[in-house]
Amino acid sequence: MVAINLYGIQALADEPFYQGVYINFLWGQLFFILIAWTKWIPIDTRKRVAQGVTIALGAFFLFHLLGSFNSTRGAGIYVFLFGEDAAVALIWPGVALFFSIFWTRVIMAAGIDIDITPEERAREIQRYEAEKEAQKRKLSEEMLSSGRYLEYGELDYPIESIDSYREKGSTTFEDVEFLYRENDIRYFSRIKFHPPKEMILYQENGQWYCQTAGQEPEKVLLPESTIKTEEKLRPFEDDKRAYLKRAIRERLEVPHFVEVPDDIDESKIERYK
């Protein structure tokens, strides 16, 4: 970090005004590092300051990138703001300043991280997981006020081990397990039932439907993130044969309603107890 800043200061030797500005930026960085390493300042305050430095780093990167563009050709934002000679002189010192701020952020993170006790870290992880779970399972106020929960169900399947499903008319979510995809139909297990029930997800005329074994199909809404990446998800979704082979290999329990093809040894399949 010292070498980077010495280079930046030296590179602006012919531009004393901007050299002074650069040095003032360095004093500011030292001030932020001091905040991050001062133990009597609350952790939350130090984290907010560090987040501000991160935002400033990103903003400066974009500004310098746009400012440097075409500066050597006598055009661009830097030429407009500072003049042609200064614009060219600021290009490499600006790069040095970016890396200097980057290392400032790293040093701040180290100061904050060292001061966090194991108990605080555990509480932070617990709070993050609780917020994530609450957000995942929260029925939106918009959904309730509009009455759409009486018309649509909701399904969130990021192709992880446990996904979330809310039946039409219900305000609570349940856990479902994504199994495999065949012929553009996704198969799930509704594990709240004993034994679990099979549920399928399919699209018809642009509308997504879920149908549980023994029940009528119902219209469902998928999260925007799932809809946008639906095509990208396909290569990562097993078909039934690949799913069963993975279940054998990883000793996964398979629902009783999943039929095993003749070319797979059913005796190796572990079923839900």
mmCIF file of C-alpha atoms in Angstrom:
data_model
loop_
_atom_site.group_PDB
_atom_site.id
_atom_site.type_symbol
_atom_site.label_atom_id
_atom_site.label_comp_id
_atom_site.label_asym_id
_atom_site.label_seq_id
_atom_site.Cartn_x
_atom_site.Cartn_y
_atom_site.Cartn_z
ATOM 1 C CA MET A 1 0.000 0.000 0.000
ATOM 2 C CA VAL A 2 2.876 2.396 0.821
ATOM 3 C CA ALA A 3 4.532 1.638 -2.539
ATOM 4 C CA ILE A 4 1.273 2.282 -4.402
ATOM 5 C CA ASN A 5 0.791 5.647 -2.720
ATOM 6 C CA LEU A 6 4.418 6.717 -3.220
ATOM 7 C CA TYR A 7 3.987 5.997 -6.915
ATOM 8 C CA GLY A 8 0.786 8.051 -7.044
ATOM 9 C CA ILE A 9 2.344 11.010 -5.271
ATOM 10 C CA GLN A 10 5.466 10.908 -7.452
ATOM 11 C CA ALA A 11 3.441 10.590 -10.652
ATOM 12 C CA LEU A 12 1.691 13.889 -9.818
ATOM 13 C CA ALA A 13 4.923 15.812 -9.185
ATOM 14 C CA ASP A 14 4.158 18.070 -12.167
ATOM 15 C CA GLU A 15 0.591 18.670 -10.945
ATOM 16 C CA PRO A 16 1.044 20.051 -7.388
ATOM 17 C CA PHE A 17 -2.657 20.856 -6.904
ATOM 18 C CA TYR A 18 -3.814 17.335 -7.724
ATOM 19 C CA GLN A 19 -0.873 15.928 -5.778
ATOM 20 C CA GLY A 20 -2.227 17.762 -2.734
ATOM 21 C CA VAL A 21 -5.700 16.358 -3.390
ATOM 22 C CA TYR A 22 -4.215 12.857 -3.623
ATOM 23 C CA ILE A 23 -2.409 13.299 -0.283
ATOM 24 C CA ASN A 24 -5.634 14.513 1.345
ATOM 25 C CA PHE A 25 -7.333 11.337 0.121
ATOM 26 C CA LEU A 26 -4.595 9.365 1.867
ATOM 27 C CA TRP A 27 -5.239 11.166 5.148
ATOM 28 C CA GLY A 28 -8.903 10.280 4.750
ATOM 29 C CA GLN A 29 -8.046 6.618 4.221
ATOM 30 C CA LEU A 30 -5.876 6.596 7.352
ATOM 31 C CA PHE A 31 -8.794 8.129 9.267
ATOM 32 C CA PHE A 32 -11.134 5.343 8.124
ATOM 33 C CA ILE A 33 -8.555 2.682 9.021
ATOM 34 C CA LEU A 34 -8.262 4.241 12.482
ATOM 35 C CA ILE A 35 -12.051 4.043 12.906
ATOM 36 C CA ALA A 36 -12.082 0.371 11.883
ATOM 37 C CA TRP A 37 -9.360 -0.516 14.391
ATOM 38 C CA THR A 38 -10.709 1.525 17.332
ATOM 39 C CA LYS A 39 -12.256 -0.995 19.703
ATOM 40 C CA TRP A 40 -14.439 1.386 21.707
ATOM 41 C CA ILE A 41 -16.392 2.330 18.544
ATOM 42 C CA PRO A 42 -19.372 -0.069 18.203
ATOM 43 C CA ILE A 43 -18.963 -2.853 15.641
ATOM 44 C CA ASP A 44 -22.140 -1.842 13.791
ATOM 45 C CA THR A 45 -20.833 1.716 13.348
ATOM 46 C CA ARG A 46 -17.509 0.456 12.019
ATOM 47 C CA LYS A 47 -19.306 -1.866 9.615
ATOM 48 C CA ARG A 48 -21.419 0.978 8.256
ATOM 49 C CA VAL A 49 -18.289 3.067 7.701
ATOM 50 C CA ALA A 50 -16.654 0.110 5.903
ATOM 51 C CA GLN A 51 -19.741 -0.287 3.719
ATOM 52 C CA GLY A 52 -19.490 3.410 2.833
ATOM 53 C CA VAL A 53 -15.862 2.914 1.779
ATOM 54 C CA THR A 54 -16.941 -0.042 -0.386
ATOM 55 C CA ILE A 55 -19.562 2.113 -2.102
ATOM 56 C CA ALA A 56 -17.021 4.908 -2.585
ATOM 57 C CA LEU A 57 -14.557 2.411 -4.078
ATOM 58 C CA GLY A 58 -17.102 1.206 -6.616
ATOM 59 C CA ALA A 59 -18.186 4.753 -7.487
ATOM 60 C CA PHE A 60 -14.580 5.892 -7.939
ATOM 61 C CA PHE A 61 -13.817 2.903 -10.166
ATOM 62 C CA LEU A 62 -16.693 3.770 -12.508
ATOM 63 C CA PHE A 63 -15.860 7.491 -12.444
ATOM 64 C CA HIS A 64 -12.176 6.908 -13.220
ATOM 65 C CA LEU A 65 -12.991 4.393 -15.942
ATOM 66 C CA LEU A 66 -15.298 6.847 -17.669
ATOM 67 C CA GLY A 67 -12.922 9.769 -17.014
ATOM 68 C CA SER A 68 -9.887 8.007 -18.464
ATOM 69 C CA PHE A 69 -11.709 6.942 -21.614
ATOM 70 C CA ASN A 70 -10.397 8.934 -24.587
ATOM 71 C CA SER A 71 -8.349 11.266 -22.326
ATOM 72 C CA THR A 72 -5.205 10.621 -24.354
ATOM 73 C CA ARG A 73 -7.111 11.695 -27.466
ATOM 74 C CA GLY A 74 -8.138 15.029 -26.002
ATOM 75 C CA ALA A 75 -11.712 13.987 -25.240
ATOM 76 C CA GLY A 76 -13.701 12.521 -22.372
ATOM 77 C CA ILE A 77 -14.971 13.575 -18.944
ATOM 78 C CA TYR A 78 -11.543 14.253 -17.432
ATOM 79 C CA VAL A 79 -10.598 16.571 -20.307
ATOM 80 C CA PHE A 80 -13.880 18.425 -19.861
ATOM 81 C CA LEU A 81 -13.441 18.756 -16.075
ATOM 82 C CA PHE A 82 -9.694 19.220 -15.630
ATOM 83 C CA GLY A 83 -8.211 20.099 -18.998
ATOM 84 C CA GLU A 84 -6.222 17.925 -21.393
ATOM 85 C CA ASP A 85 -2.841 17.996 -19.630
ATOM 86 C CA ALA A 86 -4.245 17.216 -16.185
ATOM 87 C CA ALA A 87 -6.557 14.544 -17.615
ATOM 88 C CA VAL A 88 -3.631 12.567 -19.004
ATOM 89 C CA ALA A 89 -1.603 13.065 -15.821
ATOM 90 C CA LEU A 90 -4.444 11.732 -13.651
ATOM 91 C CA ILE A 91 -4.869 8.377 -15.399
ATOM 92 C CA TRP A 92 -2.203 6.274 -13.647
ATOM 93 C CA PRO A 93 -2.333 8.068 -10.282
ATOM 94 C CA GLY A 94 -6.083 7.372 -10.386
ATOM 95 C CA VAL A 95 -5.370 3.676 -10.840
ATOM 96 C CA ALA A 96 -2.953 3.861 -7.897
ATOM 97 C CA LEU A 97 -5.616 5.598 -5.790
ATOM 98 C CA PHE A 98 -8.138 2.878 -6.620
ATOM 99 C CA PHE A 99 -5.811 0.133 -5.380
ATOM 100 C CA SER A 100 -4.933 2.253 -2.366
ATOM 101 C CA ILE A 101 -8.619 2.526 -1.418
ATOM 102 C CA PHE A 102 -9.004 -1.193 -2.075
ATOM 103 C CA TRP A 103 -6.232 -2.016 0.402
ATOM 104 C CA THR A 104 -7.723 0.461 2.862
ATOM 105 C CA ARG A 105 -10.966 -1.528 2.698
ATOM 106 C CA VAL A 106 -9.074 -4.796 3.237
ATOM 107 C CA ILE A 107 -7.255 -3.389 6.276
ATOM 108 C CA MET A 108 -10.553 -2.072 7.671
ATOM 109 C CA ALA A 109 -12.145 -5.496 7.239
ATOM 110 C CA ALA A 110 -9.249 -7.085 9.100
ATOM 111 C CA GLY A 111 -9.617 -4.640 11.991
ATOM 112 C CA ILE A 112 -13.346 -5.274 12.248
ATOM 113 C CA ASP A 113 -13.048 -9.040 11.860
ATOM 114 C CA ILE A 114 -10.359 -9.408 14.534
ATOM 115 C CA ASP A 115 -12.512 -7.570 17.054
ATOM 116 C CA ILE A 116 -15.619 -9.727 16.575
ATOM 117 C CA THR A 117 -15.945 -12.308 19.342
ATOM 118 C CA PRO A 118 -17.002 -15.892 18.526
ATOM 119 C CA GLU A 119 -20.312 -15.228 20.298
ATOM 120 C CA GLU A 120 -20.988 -12.134 18.161
ATOM 121 C CA ARG A 121 -20.064 -14.033 15.015
ATOM 122 C CA ALA A 122 -22.425 -16.866 15.939
ATOM 123 C CA ARG A 123 -25.218 -14.358 16.628
ATOM 124 C CA GLU A 124 -24.594 -12.657 13.287
ATOM 125 C CA ILE A 125 -24.770 -15.955 11.407
ATOM 126 C CA GLN A 126 -27.913 -16.919 13.307
ATOM 127 C CA ARG A 127 -29.515 -13.544 12.604
ATOM 128 C CA TYR A 128 -28.610 -13.745 8.916
ATOM 129 C CA GLU A 129 -30.072 -17.242 8.594
ATOM 130 C CA ALA A 130 -33.236 -16.199 10.447
ATOM 131 C CA GLU A 131 -33.701 -13.157 8.192
ATOM 132 C CA LYS A 132 -33.091 -15.259 5.103
ATOM 133 C CA GLU A 133 -35.619 -17.876 6.208
ATOM 134 C CA ALA A 134 -38.191 -15.232 7.191
ATOM 135 C CA GLN A 135 -37.827 -13.488 3.842
ATOM 136 C CA LYS A 136 -38.154 -16.766 2.012
ATOM 137 C CA ARG A 137 -41.336 -17.723 3.850
ATOM 138 C CA LYS A 138 -42.981 -14.349 4.234
ATOM 139 C CA LEU A 139 -46.211 -13.920 2.321
ATOM 140 C CA SER A 140 -45.974 -10.461 0.825
ATOM 141 C CA GLU A 141 -48.351 -7.742 1.988
ATOM 142 C CA GLU A 142 -49.084 -7.061 -1.672
ATOM 143 C CA MET A 143 -50.143 -10.663 -2.121
ATOM 144 C CA LEU A 144 -52.480 -10.527 0.861
ATOM 145 C CA SER A 145 -53.999 -7.123 0.077
ATOM 146 C CA SER A 146 -54.611 -7.979 -3.564
ATOM 147 C CA GLY A 147 -56.258 -11.291 -2.748
ATOM 148 C CA ARG A 148 -53.973 -13.107 -5.186
ATOM 149 C CA TYR A 149 -53.179 -15.696 -2.526
ATOM 150 C CA LEU A 150 -56.752 -16.934 -3.059
ATOM 151 C CA GLU A 151 -56.058 -17.402 -6.772
ATOM 152 C CA TYR A 152 -52.411 -18.466 -6.926
ATOM 153 C CA GLY A 153 -50.039 -20.697 -5.036
ATOM 154 C CA GLU A 154 -46.318 -19.897 -4.784
ATOM 155 C CA LEU A 155 -43.294 -22.101 -5.410
ATOM 156 C CA ASP A 156 -39.638 -21.308 -4.842
ATOM 157 C CA TYR A 157 -37.277 -23.966 -6.116
ATOM 158 C CA PRO A 158 -33.615 -22.971 -6.415
ATOM 159 C CA ILE A 159 -32.786 -26.667 -6.941
ATOM 160 C CA GLU A 160 -31.490 -27.068 -3.446
ATOM 161 C CA SER A 161 -32.302 -29.914 -1.091
ATOM 162 C CA ILE A 162 -35.350 -28.203 0.424
ATOM 163 C CA ASP A 163 -37.576 -25.733 -1.389
ATOM 164 C CA SER A 164 -40.737 -23.827 -0.415
ATOM 165 C CA TYR A 165 -44.340 -24.189 -1.564
ATOM 166 C CA ARG A 166 -47.543 -22.410 -0.545
ATOM 167 C CA GLU A 167 -50.883 -23.778 -1.609
ATOM 168 C CA LYS A 168 -53.524 -21.504 -3.069
ATOM 169 C CA GLY A 169 -55.522 -19.988 -0.222
ATOM 170 C CA SER A 170 -52.870 -20.694 2.409
ATOM 171 C CA THR A 171 -50.750 -18.063 4.157
ATOM 172 C CA THR A 172 -48.040 -20.484 5.270
ATOM 173 C CA PHE A 173 -45.243 -22.193 3.389
ATOM 174 C CA GLU A 174 -44.220 -25.829 3.565
ATOM 175 C CA ASP A 175 -41.020 -27.648 2.654
ATOM 176 C CA VAL A 176 -40.944 -29.552 -0.622
ATOM 177 C CA GLU A 177 -38.081 -31.451 -2.221
ATOM 178 C CA PHE A 178 -37.158 -31.053 -5.877
ATOM 179 C CA LEU A 179 -36.500 -34.485 -7.381
ATOM 180 C CA TYR A 180 -35.948 -34.417 -11.153
ATOM 181 C CA ARG A 181 -37.208 -33.102 -14.491
ATOM 182 C CA GLU A 182 -38.569 -35.096 -17.420
ATOM 183 C CA ASN A 183 -40.161 -33.746 -20.593
ATOM 184 C CA ASP A 184 -40.305 -30.206 -19.151
ATOM 185 C CA ILE A 185 -42.198 -31.433 -16.088
ATOM 186 C CA ARG A 186 -40.535 -30.961 -12.698
ATOM 187 C CA TYR A 187 -41.233 -33.514 -10.012
ATOM 188 C CA PHE A 188 -41.308 -32.667 -6.308
ATOM 189 C CA SER A 189 -42.030 -34.460 -3.056
ATOM 190 C CA ARG A 190 -44.427 -32.835 -0.589
ATOM 191 C CA ILE A 191 -42.727 -34.163 2.495
ATOM 192 C CA LYS A 192 -45.283 -32.859 4.987
ATOM 193 C CA PHE A 193 -47.567 -35.771 4.092
ATOM 194 C CA HIS A 194 -47.060 -39.248 5.528
ATOM 195 C CA PRO A 195 -46.168 -40.839 3.239
ATOM 196 C CA PRO A 196 -45.002 -37.909 1.064
ATOM 197 C CA LYS A 197 -47.055 -37.047 -2.014
ATOM 198 C CA GLU A 198 -45.829 -36.415 -5.527
ATOM 199 C CA MET A 199 -46.251 -32.908 -6.951
ATOM 200 C CA ILE A 200 -45.478 -31.792 -10.492
ATOM 201 C CA LEU A 201 -44.756 -28.346 -11.921
ATOM 202 C CA TYR A 202 -45.488 -27.602 -15.561
ATOM 203 C CA GLN A 203 -46.222 -24.664 -17.837
ATOM 204 C CA GLU A 204 -49.287 -24.340 -20.030
ATOM 205 C CA ASN A 205 -50.111 -21.332 -22.243
ATOM 206 C CA GLY A 206 -47.569 -19.226 -20.359
ATOM 207 C CA GLN A 207 -49.015 -20.049 -16.923
ATOM 208 C CA TRP A 208 -47.265 -22.246 -14.363
ATOM 209 C CA TYR A 209 -49.279 -24.974 -12.641
ATOM 210 C CA CYS A 210 -48.646 -27.298 -9.707
ATOM 211 C CA GLN A 211 -50.575 -30.523 -9.263
ATOM 212 C CA THR A 212 -50.360 -32.787 -6.250
ATOM 213 C CA ALA A 213 -51.265 -36.452 -6.650
ATOM 214 C CA GLY A 214 -55.005 -36.838 -6.051
ATOM 215 C CA GLN A 215 -55.713 -33.108 -6.330
ATOM 216 C CA GLU A 216 -56.685 -30.664 -9.065
ATOM 217 C CA PRO A 217 -53.940 -28.520 -10.644
ATOM 218 C CA GLU A 218 -53.613 -24.951 -9.371
ATOM 219 C CA LYS A 219 -52.003 -21.843 -10.808
ATOM 220 C CA VAL A 220 -48.753 -20.866 -9.108
ATOM 221 C CA LEU A 221 -46.372 -17.934 -9.153
ATOM 222 C CA LEU A 222 -42.604 -18.435 -9.346
ATOM 223 C CA PRO A 223 -40.061 -15.893 -8.053
ATOM 224 C CA GLU A 224 -38.693 -13.506 -10.667
ATOM 225 C CA SER A 225 -35.212 -14.925 -10.047
ATOM 226 C CA THR A 226 -36.410 -18.428 -10.919
ATOM 227 C CA ILE A 227 -38.314 -17.306 -14.023
ATOM 228 C CA LYS A 228 -35.311 -15.372 -15.356
ATOM 229 C CA THR A 229 -32.941 -18.296 -14.878
ATOM 230 C CA GLU A 230 -35.349 -21.093 -15.775
ATOM 231 C CA GLU A 231 -33.546 -21.893 -19.025
ATOM 232 C CA LYS A 232 -30.151 -21.742 -17.292
ATOM 233 C CA LEU A 233 -31.357 -24.165 -14.601
ATOM 234 C CA ARG A 234 -32.180 -26.952 -17.035
ATOM 235 C CA PRO A 235 -28.637 -28.338 -17.484
ATOM 236 C CA PHE A 236 -28.383 -28.732 -13.708
ATOM 237 C CA GLU A 237 -31.681 -30.584 -13.304
ATOM 238 C CA ASP A 238 -31.369 -34.376 -13.289
ATOM 239 C CA ASP A 239 -33.720 -36.581 -15.260
ATOM 240 C CA LYS A 240 -35.201 -39.535 -13.377
ATOM 241 C CA ARG A 241 -32.398 -41.964 -14.255
ATOM 242 C CA ALA A 242 -29.662 -39.497 -13.263
ATOM 243 C CA TYR A 243 -31.573 -38.668 -10.067
ATOM 244 C CA LEU A 244 -31.822 -42.331 -9.062
ATOM 245 C CA LYS A 245 -28.159 -42.996 -9.828
ATOM 246 C CA ARG A 246 -27.188 -39.994 -7.715
ATOM 247 C CA ALA A 247 -29.501 -41.230 -4.944
ATOM 248 C CA ILE A 248 -27.701 -44.599 -4.958
ATOM 249 C CA ARG A 249 -24.277 -42.973 -5.052
ATOM 250 C CA GLU A 250 -25.007 -40.442 -2.285
ATOM 251 C CA ARG A 251 -27.324 -42.709 -0.266
ATOM 252 C CA LEU A 252 -30.296 -40.373 -0.643
ATOM 253 C CA GLU A 253 -33.758 -41.507 0.397
ATOM 254 C CA VAL A 254 -36.190 -41.783 -2.506
ATOM 255 C CA PRO A 255 -39.975 -41.300 -2.114
ATOM 256 C CA HIS A 256 -42.110 -44.426 -2.542
ATOM 257 C CA PHE A 257 -44.037 -42.957 -5.483
ATOM 258 C CA VAL A 258 -40.899 -42.753 -7.692
ATOM 259 C CA GLU A 259 -40.929 -45.781 -9.985
ATOM 260 C CA VAL A 260 -37.539 -47.329 -10.726
ATOM 261 C CA PRO A 261 -36.686 -48.199 -14.381
ATOM 262 C CA ASP A 262 -35.827 -51.820 -15.159
ATOM 263 C CA ASP A 263 -32.152 -51.041 -15.833
ATOM 264 C CA ILE A 264 -31.583 -49.752 -12.273
ATOM 265 C CA ASP A 265 -31.243 -52.170 -9.361
ATOM 266 C CA GLU A 266 -34.142 -51.285 -7.060
ATOM 267 C CA SER A 267 -32.553 -53.156 -4.148
ATOM 268 C CA LYS A 268 -29.923 -50.384 -3.970
ATOM 269 C CA ILE A 269 -32.578 -47.697 -3.577
ATOM 270 C CA GLU A 270 -33.190 -46.423 -0.045
ATOM 271 C CA ARG A 271 -36.807 -45.415 0.489
ATOM 272 C CA TYR A 272 -38.243 -42.929 2.977
ATOM 273 C CA LYS A 273 -38.775 -44.612 6.316
#
